[in-house]
Amino acid sequence: MMPKILVTGGAGFIGVNAASHFASRGWSVIVVDNLSRRGTDQNLSWLMQQHPDIRFERKDIRDAGAMEAVLQHTQPEMVLHLAGQVAVTTSYQNPREDFEINALGTFNVLEAVRLKAPDAFVLYSSTNKVYGGLESVPVALGPNGWHFRDLQAGVPESQPLDFHSPYGCSKGVADQYTIDYARIYGLKTCSFRQSCIYGTRQFGIEDQGWVAWFSIAALLGKPITLYGDGWQTRDVLDVRDLVQAYELAWERREAISGQAFNIGGGPQNTLCRSEEHTSELQSRQY
């Protein structure tokens, strides 16, 4: 018999891709979402058409009692915690809501697991924003744009945490709670510090989901604003690769419990814009 997975934020971009992935492999899937984000109702409709056996629970992770109730009556083997406030700009505008969703909401999920389903494996969707601005890490300009001068493989998990912005703080708190619940309470938990995820079912806006937003803007003929010198790089990863990593984490849950992992496309996939731009870059003085 295949395991049961509960996906919080399961009607969001990553959520529907993850729910579809596990359902297609025969898992029993429960989706929890409050449907507050634009596009989640459309995503949920698509998901239920693809996988009618998926169970949907309209719940809010800020409601501790609701989280305990859903964990008690579903008893999943895995909890994939994706629900959250996802935009840095929104966290500036409403830091209290950002905290209540990301920090308190994650605490509620962890407590519900501890109290009602302590054998479940919890995988938390964290962010690279827990490392802050990395101002102390030297950068250099190469043929593929800016890169970390002394970190050829990218930022390691041993990099000191330095929360910037209300969003960075709320996600960082949740990240550390997730890890500590393995250490203090013996739960099986893991935190994925994710970079820019893109793919199908992403309703991107200018403030968040920038790969989708660039595509939407290009199709609609809207202007695209680039800040900086145009040579900055972003670490992007296809959502299909991400959800495979979620499944691999489940398979190795005993070995990785209590740890955090940086998740992204990696420096080996860095692309230069064109040979013409490379020649231009090499001729410029910095």
GROMACS .gro file of C-alpha atoms in nm:
model
  286
    1MET     CA    1   0.000   0.000   0.000
    2MET     CA    2   0.138   0.342  -0.103
    3PRO     CA    3   0.192   0.609   0.163
    4LYS     CA    4  -0.034   0.903   0.237
    5ILE     CA    5   0.086   1.262   0.194
    6LEU     CA    6  -0.070   1.584   0.321
    7VAL     CA    7   0.027   1.892   0.118
    8THR     CA    8  -0.033   2.230   0.281
    9GLY     CA    9  -0.067   2.503   0.022
   10GLY     CA   10  -0.157   2.224  -0.214
   11ALA     CA   11  -0.354   2.451  -0.449
   12GLY     CA   12  -0.059   2.682  -0.507
   13PHE     CA   13   0.192   2.663  -0.792
   14ILE     CA   14   0.435   2.419  -0.632
   15GLY     CA   15   0.154   2.252  -0.439
   16VAL     CA   16  -0.050   2.134  -0.738
   17ASN     CA   17   0.264   2.012  -0.913
   18ALA     CA   18   0.369   1.820  -0.602
   19ALA     CA   19   0.019   1.680  -0.540
   20SER     CA   20  -0.007   1.569  -0.903
   21HIS     CA   21   0.339   1.411  -0.891
   22PHE     CA   22   0.265   1.201  -0.582
   23ALA     CA   23  -0.087   1.111  -0.695
   24SER     CA   24   0.047   0.987  -1.029
   25ARG     CA   25   0.276   0.753  -0.835
   26GLY     CA   26  -0.013   0.601  -0.645
   27TRP     CA   27   0.014   0.797  -0.320
   28SER     CA   28  -0.300   0.893  -0.131
   29VAL     CA   29  -0.298   1.274  -0.141
   30ILE     CA   30  -0.471   1.525   0.088
   31VAL     CA   31  -0.453   1.890  -0.016
   32VAL     CA   32  -0.492   2.162   0.248
   33ASP     CA   33  -0.534   2.521   0.130
   34ASN     CA   34  -0.737   2.829   0.224
   35LEU     CA   35  -0.756   2.938  -0.145
   36SER     CA   36  -0.658   3.295  -0.060
   37ARG     CA   37  -0.401   3.343  -0.336
   38ARG     CA   38  -0.508   3.443  -0.685
   39GLY     CA   39  -0.523   3.143  -0.916
   40THR     CA   40  -0.550   2.875  -0.647
   41ASP     CA   41  -0.913   2.799  -0.731
   42GLN     CA   42  -0.814   2.740  -1.095
   43ASN     CA   43  -0.519   2.528  -0.990
   44LEU     CA   44  -0.739   2.320  -0.761
   45SER     CA   45  -0.996   2.268  -1.037
   46TRP     CA   46  -0.721   2.151  -1.274
   47LEU     CA   47  -0.576   1.920  -1.009
   48MET     CA   48  -0.909   1.756  -0.926
   49GLN     CA   49  -0.978   1.699  -1.296
   50GLN     CA   50  -0.642   1.524  -1.329
   51HIS     CA   51  -0.673   1.325  -1.005
   52PRO     CA   52  -1.035   1.296  -0.883
   53ASP     CA   53  -0.931   1.080  -0.586
   54ILE     CA   54  -0.736   1.362  -0.423
   55ARG     CA   55  -0.900   1.481  -0.103
   56PHE     CA   56  -0.931   1.858  -0.044
   57GLU     CA   57  -0.955   2.024   0.297
   58ARG     CA   58  -1.016   2.400   0.303
   59LYS     CA   59  -0.816   2.498   0.610
   60ASP     CA   60  -0.591   2.785   0.718
   61ILE     CA   61  -0.255   2.700   0.877
   62ARG     CA   62  -0.301   2.996   1.114
   63ASP     CA   63  -0.579   2.797   1.282
   64ALA     CA   64  -0.400   2.564   1.524
   65GLY     CA   65  -0.713   2.366   1.605
   66ALA     CA   66  -0.788   2.307   1.237
   67MET     CA   67  -0.435   2.179   1.181
   68GLU     CA   68  -0.458   1.939   1.473
   69ALA     CA   69  -0.795   1.812   1.354
   70VAL     CA   70  -0.682   1.748   0.997
   71LEU     CA   71  -0.363   1.570   1.111
   72GLN     CA   72  -0.558   1.358   1.356
   73HIS     CA   73  -0.815   1.229   1.108
   74THR     CA   74  -0.584   1.192   0.807
   75GLN     CA   75  -0.272   1.042   0.974
   76PRO     CA   76  -0.035   1.100   0.680
   77GLU     CA   77   0.306   0.939   0.656
   78MET     CA   78   0.445   1.261   0.502
   79VAL     CA   79   0.357   1.628   0.545
   80LEU     CA   80   0.480   1.854   0.266
   81HIS     CA   81   0.448   2.203   0.409
   82LEU     CA   82   0.426   2.451   0.121
   83ALA     CA   83   0.164   2.697   0.250
   84GLY     CA   84   0.301   3.043   0.306
   85GLN     CA   85   0.317   3.412   0.229
   86VAL     CA   86   0.557   3.420  -0.064
   87ALA     CA   87   0.648   3.780  -0.155
   88VAL     CA   88   0.916   3.997   0.007
   89THR     CA   89   0.731   4.316  -0.092
   90THR     CA   90   0.409   4.196   0.069
   91SER     CA   91   0.597   4.128   0.392
   92TYR     CA   92   0.703   4.495   0.402
   93GLN     CA   93   0.344   4.607   0.356
   94ASN     CA   94   0.193   4.371   0.614
   95PRO     CA   95   0.462   4.220   0.839
   96ARG     CA   96   0.213   4.092   1.097
   97GLU     CA   97   0.023   3.883   0.841
   98ASP     CA   98   0.354   3.762   0.699
   99PHE     CA   99   0.462   3.647   1.046
  100GLU     CA  100   0.130   3.483   1.128
  101ILE     CA  101   0.130   3.282   0.805
  102ASN     CA  102   0.495   3.184   0.775
  103ALA     CA  103   0.621   3.164   1.132
  104LEU     CA  104   0.309   3.093   1.339
  105GLY     CA  105   0.150   2.885   1.063
  106THR     CA  106   0.455   2.660   1.042
  107PHE     CA  107   0.466   2.630   1.420
  108ASN     CA  108   0.100   2.520   1.410
  109VAL     CA  109   0.179   2.253   1.149
  110LEU     CA  110   0.476   2.121   1.347
  111GLU     CA  111   0.278   2.114   1.669
  112ALA     CA  112  -0.011   1.935   1.500
  113VAL     CA  113   0.230   1.672   1.373
  114ARG     CA  114   0.395   1.638   1.715
  115LEU     CA  115   0.064   1.599   1.894
  116LYS     CA  116  -0.145   1.406   1.641
  117ALA     CA  117   0.082   1.232   1.387
  118PRO     CA  118   0.432   1.212   1.538
  119ASP     CA  119   0.553   0.943   1.298
  120ALA     CA  120   0.500   1.164   0.992
  121PHE     CA  121   0.796   1.299   0.796
  122VAL     CA  122   0.774   1.681   0.761
  123LEU     CA  123   0.940   1.851   0.466
  124TYR     CA  124   0.935   2.231   0.484
  125SER     CA  125   0.962   2.460   0.182
  126SER     CA  126   1.208   2.724   0.304
  127THR     CA  127   1.400   2.984   0.103
  128ASN     CA  128   1.750   3.103   0.020
  129LYS     CA  129   1.647   3.436   0.179
  130VAL     CA  130   1.752   3.291   0.515
  131TYR     CA  131   2.110   3.381   0.412
  132GLY     CA  132   2.027   3.750   0.375
  133GLY     CA  133   2.208   3.976   0.129
  134LEU     CA  134   2.544   3.792   0.153
  135GLU     CA  135   2.722   4.128   0.155
  136SER     CA  136   3.034   3.973   0.309
  137VAL     CA  137   3.071   3.714   0.031
  138PRO     CA  138   3.296   3.844  -0.252
  139VAL     CA  139   3.154   3.837  -0.605
  140ALA     CA  140   3.324   3.859  -0.945
  141LEU     CA  141   3.208   3.925  -1.298
  142GLY     CA  142   3.272   3.646  -1.548
  143PRO     CA  143   3.155   3.550  -1.897
  144ASN     CA  144   2.826   3.421  -1.757
  145GLY     CA  145   2.758   3.720  -1.533
  146TRP     CA  146   2.814   3.782  -1.164
  147HIS     CA  147   2.913   3.483  -0.948
  148PHE     CA  148   3.052   3.416  -0.601
  149ARG     CA  149   3.428   3.454  -0.635
  150ASP     CA  150   3.527   3.193  -0.376
  151LEU     CA  151   3.221   2.967  -0.382
  152GLN     CA  152   3.243   2.782  -0.711
  153ALA     CA  153   2.971   2.536  -0.611
  154GLY     CA  154   2.744   2.809  -0.474
  155VAL     CA  155   2.649   2.900  -0.119
  156PRO     CA  156   2.680   2.602   0.119
  157GLU     CA  157   2.438   2.514   0.397
  158SER     CA  158   2.715   2.607   0.644
  159GLN     CA  159   2.683   2.974   0.542
  160PRO     CA  160   2.577   3.175   0.850
  161LEU     CA  161   2.210   3.268   0.852
  162ASP     CA  162   2.129   3.638   0.828
  163PHE     CA  163   1.758   3.708   0.796
  164HIS     CA  164   1.673   4.020   0.594
  165SER     CA  165   1.322   4.162   0.550
  166PRO     CA  166   1.010   4.052   0.738
  167TYR     CA  167   0.977   3.769   0.484
  168GLY     CA  168   1.332   3.649   0.550
  169CYS     CA  169   1.268   3.661   0.925
  170SER     CA  170   0.938   3.472   0.913
  171LYS     CA  171   1.070   3.204   0.678
  172GLY     CA  172   1.392   3.180   0.876
  173VAL     CA  173   1.204   3.129   1.202
  174ALA     CA  174   1.001   2.851   1.039
  175ASP     CA  175   1.317   2.697   0.893
  176GLN     CA  176   1.483   2.682   1.235
  177TYR     CA  177   1.172   2.551   1.411
  178THR     CA  178   1.152   2.272   1.154
  179ILE     CA  179   1.511   2.167   1.220
  180ASP     CA  180   1.480   2.203   1.597
  181TYR     CA  181   1.170   1.984   1.618
  182ALA     CA  182   1.384   1.696   1.496
  183ARG     CA  183   1.648   1.770   1.757
  184ILE     CA  184   1.421   1.839   2.056
  185TYR     CA  185   1.116   1.620   1.992
  186GLY     CA  186   1.260   1.348   1.770
  187LEU     CA  187   1.032   1.422   1.476
  188LYS     CA  188   1.153   1.341   1.125
  189THR     CA  189   1.187   1.682   0.961
  190CYS     CA  190   1.381   1.846   0.681
  191SER     CA  191   1.405   2.198   0.540
  192PHE     CA  192   1.460   2.275   0.169
  193ARG     CA  193   1.606   2.624   0.117
  194GLN     CA  194   1.474   2.681  -0.232
  195SER     CA  195   1.579   2.933  -0.493
  196CYS     CA  196   1.364   3.056  -0.784
  197ILE     CA  197   1.120   2.784  -0.887
  198TYR     CA  198   0.940   2.808  -1.219
  199GLY     CA  199   0.707   2.595  -1.431
  200THR     CA  200   0.350   2.525  -1.528
  201ARG     CA  201   0.055   2.643  -1.315
  202GLN     CA  202   0.254   2.943  -1.186
  203PHE     CA  203   0.049   3.263  -1.176
  204GLY     CA  204   0.344   3.500  -1.153
  205ILE     CA  205   0.320   3.867  -1.069
  206GLU     CA  206   0.581   4.142  -1.084
  207ASP     CA  207   0.666   4.101  -0.714
  208GLN     CA  208   0.687   3.722  -0.707
  209GLY     CA  209   0.718   3.440  -0.960
  210TRP     CA  210   0.935   3.650  -1.188
  211VAL     CA  211   1.000   3.381  -1.452
  212ALA     CA  212   0.627   3.345  -1.512
  213TRP     CA  213   0.587   3.723  -1.500
  214PHE     CA  214   0.855   3.772  -1.768
  215SER     CA  215   0.673   3.520  -1.988
  216ILE     CA  216   0.335   3.685  -1.930
  217ALA     CA  217   0.478   4.031  -1.996
  218ALA     CA  218   0.646   3.914  -2.317
  219LEU     CA  219   0.324   3.756  -2.445
  220LEU     CA  220   0.117   4.064  -2.362
  221GLY     CA  221   0.373   4.313  -2.489
  222LYS     CA  222   0.424   4.468  -2.146
  223PRO     CA  223   0.754   4.632  -2.052
  224ILE     CA  224   1.007   4.435  -1.845
  225THR     CA  225   1.222   4.630  -1.602
  226LEU     CA  226   1.570   4.502  -1.521
  227TYR     CA  227   1.745   4.648  -1.219
  228GLY     CA  228   2.121   4.666  -1.178
  229ASP     CA  229   2.367   4.629  -1.464
  230GLY     CA  230   2.190   4.340  -1.637
  231TRP     CA  231   2.458   4.085  -1.551
  232GLN     CA  232   2.312   3.961  -1.224
  233THR     CA  233   2.226   3.590  -1.214
  234ARG     CA  234   1.941   3.404  -1.046
  235ASP     CA  235   1.938   3.039  -0.949
  236VAL     CA  236   1.628   2.886  -1.111
  237LEU     CA  237   1.491   2.532  -1.095
  238ASP     CA  238   1.208   2.362  -1.285
  239VAL     CA  239   0.926   2.260  -1.052
  240ARG     CA  240   0.933   1.907  -1.198
  241ASP     CA  241   1.288   1.864  -1.069
  242LEU     CA  242   1.188   2.008  -0.733
  243VAL     CA  243   0.903   1.763  -0.674
  244GLN     CA  244   1.133   1.474  -0.764
  245ALA     CA  245   1.368   1.604  -0.495
  246TYR     CA  246   1.075   1.597  -0.251
  247GLU     CA  247   1.022   1.229  -0.327
  248LEU     CA  248   1.393   1.155  -0.291
  249ALA     CA  249   1.385   1.326   0.049
  250TRP     CA  250   1.104   1.091   0.153
  251GLU     CA  251   1.309   0.791   0.046
  252ARG     CA  252   1.604   0.912   0.257
  253ARG     CA  253   1.404   1.062   0.544
  254GLU     CA  254   1.586   0.876   0.820
  255ALA     CA  255   1.929   0.987   0.699
  256ILE     CA  256   1.842   1.353   0.633
  257SER     CA  257   1.616   1.427   0.929
  258GLY     CA  258   1.701   1.746   1.114
  259GLN     CA  259   1.896   1.893   0.823
  260ALA     CA  260   1.855   2.177   0.574
  261PHE     CA  261   1.946   2.160   0.205
  262ASN     CA  262   1.994   2.434  -0.054
  263ILE     CA  263   1.784   2.357  -0.361
  264GLY     CA  264   1.841   2.523  -0.699
  265GLY     CA  265   1.953   2.475  -1.056
  266GLY     CA  266   2.321   2.500  -0.967
  267PRO     CA  267   2.615   2.696  -1.115
  268GLN     CA  268   2.677   2.426  -1.375
  269ASN     CA  269   2.357   2.535  -1.550
  270THR     CA  270   2.451   2.902  -1.575
  271LEU     CA  271   2.384   3.038  -1.923
  272CYS     CA  272   2.543   3.334  -2.096
  273ARG     CA  273   2.304   3.557  -2.287
  274SER     CA  274   2.488   3.535  -2.621
  275GLU     CA  275   2.832   3.531  -2.779
  276GLU     CA  276   2.784   3.897  -2.870
  277HIS     CA  277   2.715   3.989  -2.510
  278THR     CA  278   3.009   3.777  -2.395
  279SER     CA  279   3.243   3.970  -2.622
  280GLU     CA  280   3.095   4.297  -2.497
  281LEU     CA  281   3.140   4.187  -2.137
  282GLN     CA  282   3.501   4.085  -2.188
  283SER     CA  283   3.582   4.423  -2.345
  284ARG     CA  284   3.436   4.621  -2.055
  285GLN     CA  285   3.643   4.732  -1.758
  286TYR     CA  286   3.523   4.675  -1.399
   0.00000   0.00000   0.00000
